[in-house]
Amino acid sequence: MTVPETILCVDCDGIAHLLTSWAADTPPEPGSVLSYLCASCWERFDLVWEDQIDDD
Ligand SMILES: [Zn+2]
């Protein structure tokens, strides 16, 4: 799994860029908090990175 480096801003549909960084040998795990900053409205978003859930 890889962490998305950009997401769509929920406020303005701009591009929000990943702020969180980590050491190369300690990648984030599901449950880690990732911070994104929108380049258009400068809103900051903190998301909990969830592993994909199987419904079955
Ligand atoms: Zn925005």
mmCIF file of C-alpha atoms and ligand atoms in Angstrom:
data_model
loop_
_atom_site.group_PDB
_atom_site.id
_atom_site.type_symbol
_atom_site.label_atom_id
_atom_site.label_comp_id
_atom_site.label_asym_id
_atom_site.label_seq_id
_atom_site.Cartn_x
_atom_site.Cartn_y
_atom_site.Cartn_z
ATOM 1 C CA MET A 1 0.000 0.000 0.000
ATOM 2 C CA THR A 2 1.121 3.523 -0.669
ATOM 3 C CA VAL A 3 -0.027 6.773 0.878
ATOM 4 C CA PRO A 4 -1.584 9.221 -1.602
ATOM 5 C CA GLU A 5 0.615 12.325 -1.899
ATOM 6 C CA THR A 6 -2.306 14.481 -2.935
ATOM 7 C CA ILE A 7 -6.033 14.391 -2.282
ATOM 8 C CA LEU A 8 -8.967 16.493 -3.422
ATOM 9 C CA CYS A 9 -9.815 19.280 -1.004
ATOM 10 C CA VAL A 10 -13.305 18.746 0.350
ATOM 11 C CA ASP A 11 -13.850 22.501 0.679
ATOM 12 C CA CYS A 12 -12.816 23.851 -2.713
ATOM 13 C CA ASP A 13 -11.959 20.838 -4.920
ATOM 14 C CA GLY A 14 -8.375 22.030 -5.017
ATOM 15 C CA ILE A 15 -5.339 19.824 -4.580
ATOM 16 C CA ALA A 16 -4.265 19.149 -1.026
ATOM 17 C CA HIS A 17 -0.677 18.036 -0.605
ATOM 18 C CA LEU A 18 0.645 15.612 1.964
ATOM 19 C CA LEU A 19 2.467 17.358 4.812
ATOM 20 C CA THR A 20 3.353 14.339 6.871
ATOM 21 C CA SER A 21 6.772 12.855 6.364
ATOM 22 C CA TRP A 22 8.460 9.886 7.908
ATOM 23 C CA ALA A 23 11.723 8.024 7.897
ATOM 24 C CA ALA A 24 12.231 5.750 4.917
ATOM 25 C CA ASP A 25 12.489 2.691 7.117
ATOM 26 C CA THR A 26 9.362 3.482 9.141
ATOM 27 C CA PRO A 27 6.529 3.996 6.660
ATOM 28 C CA PRO A 28 3.105 4.909 8.031
ATOM 29 C CA GLU A 29 0.791 2.120 9.001
ATOM 30 C CA PRO A 30 -3.000 2.000 8.829
ATOM 31 C CA GLY A 31 -4.259 4.115 11.693
ATOM 32 C CA SER A 32 -1.523 6.710 11.222
ATOM 33 C CA VAL A 33 -2.648 10.331 10.972
ATOM 34 C CA LEU A 34 -1.752 12.019 7.701
ATOM 35 C CA SER A 35 -1.888 15.802 7.349
ATOM 36 C CA TYR A 36 -2.721 17.487 4.056
ATOM 37 C CA LEU A 37 -2.660 21.176 3.190
ATOM 38 C CA CYS A 38 -4.788 22.551 0.372
ATOM 39 C CA ALA A 39 -2.815 24.676 -2.079
ATOM 40 C CA SER A 40 -5.925 26.647 -3.044
ATOM 41 C CA CYS A 41 -7.651 27.568 0.231
ATOM 42 C CA TRP A 42 -4.847 26.617 2.683
ATOM 43 C CA GLU A 43 -7.218 24.489 4.696
ATOM 44 C CA ARG A 44 -5.455 21.734 6.605
ATOM 45 C CA PHE A 45 -6.887 18.239 6.850
ATOM 46 C CA ASP A 46 -5.845 15.541 9.256
ATOM 47 C CA LEU A 47 -6.930 12.130 8.062
ATOM 48 C CA VAL A 48 -6.560 8.763 9.693
ATOM 49 C CA TRP A 49 -5.165 6.511 7.035
ATOM 50 C CA GLU A 50 -7.336 3.422 7.148
ATOM 51 C CA ASP A 51 -6.469 0.108 5.659
ATOM 52 C CA GLN A 52 -8.939 -1.016 3.078
ATOM 53 C CA ILE A 53 -11.788 -2.900 4.682
ATOM 54 C CA ASP A 54 -13.125 -6.118 3.304
ATOM 55 C CA ASP A 55 -16.862 -6.377 3.776
ATOM 56 C CA ASP A 56 -17.096 -10.112 3.621
HETATM 57 ZN ZN ZN B 1 -9.187 23.840 -0.563
#
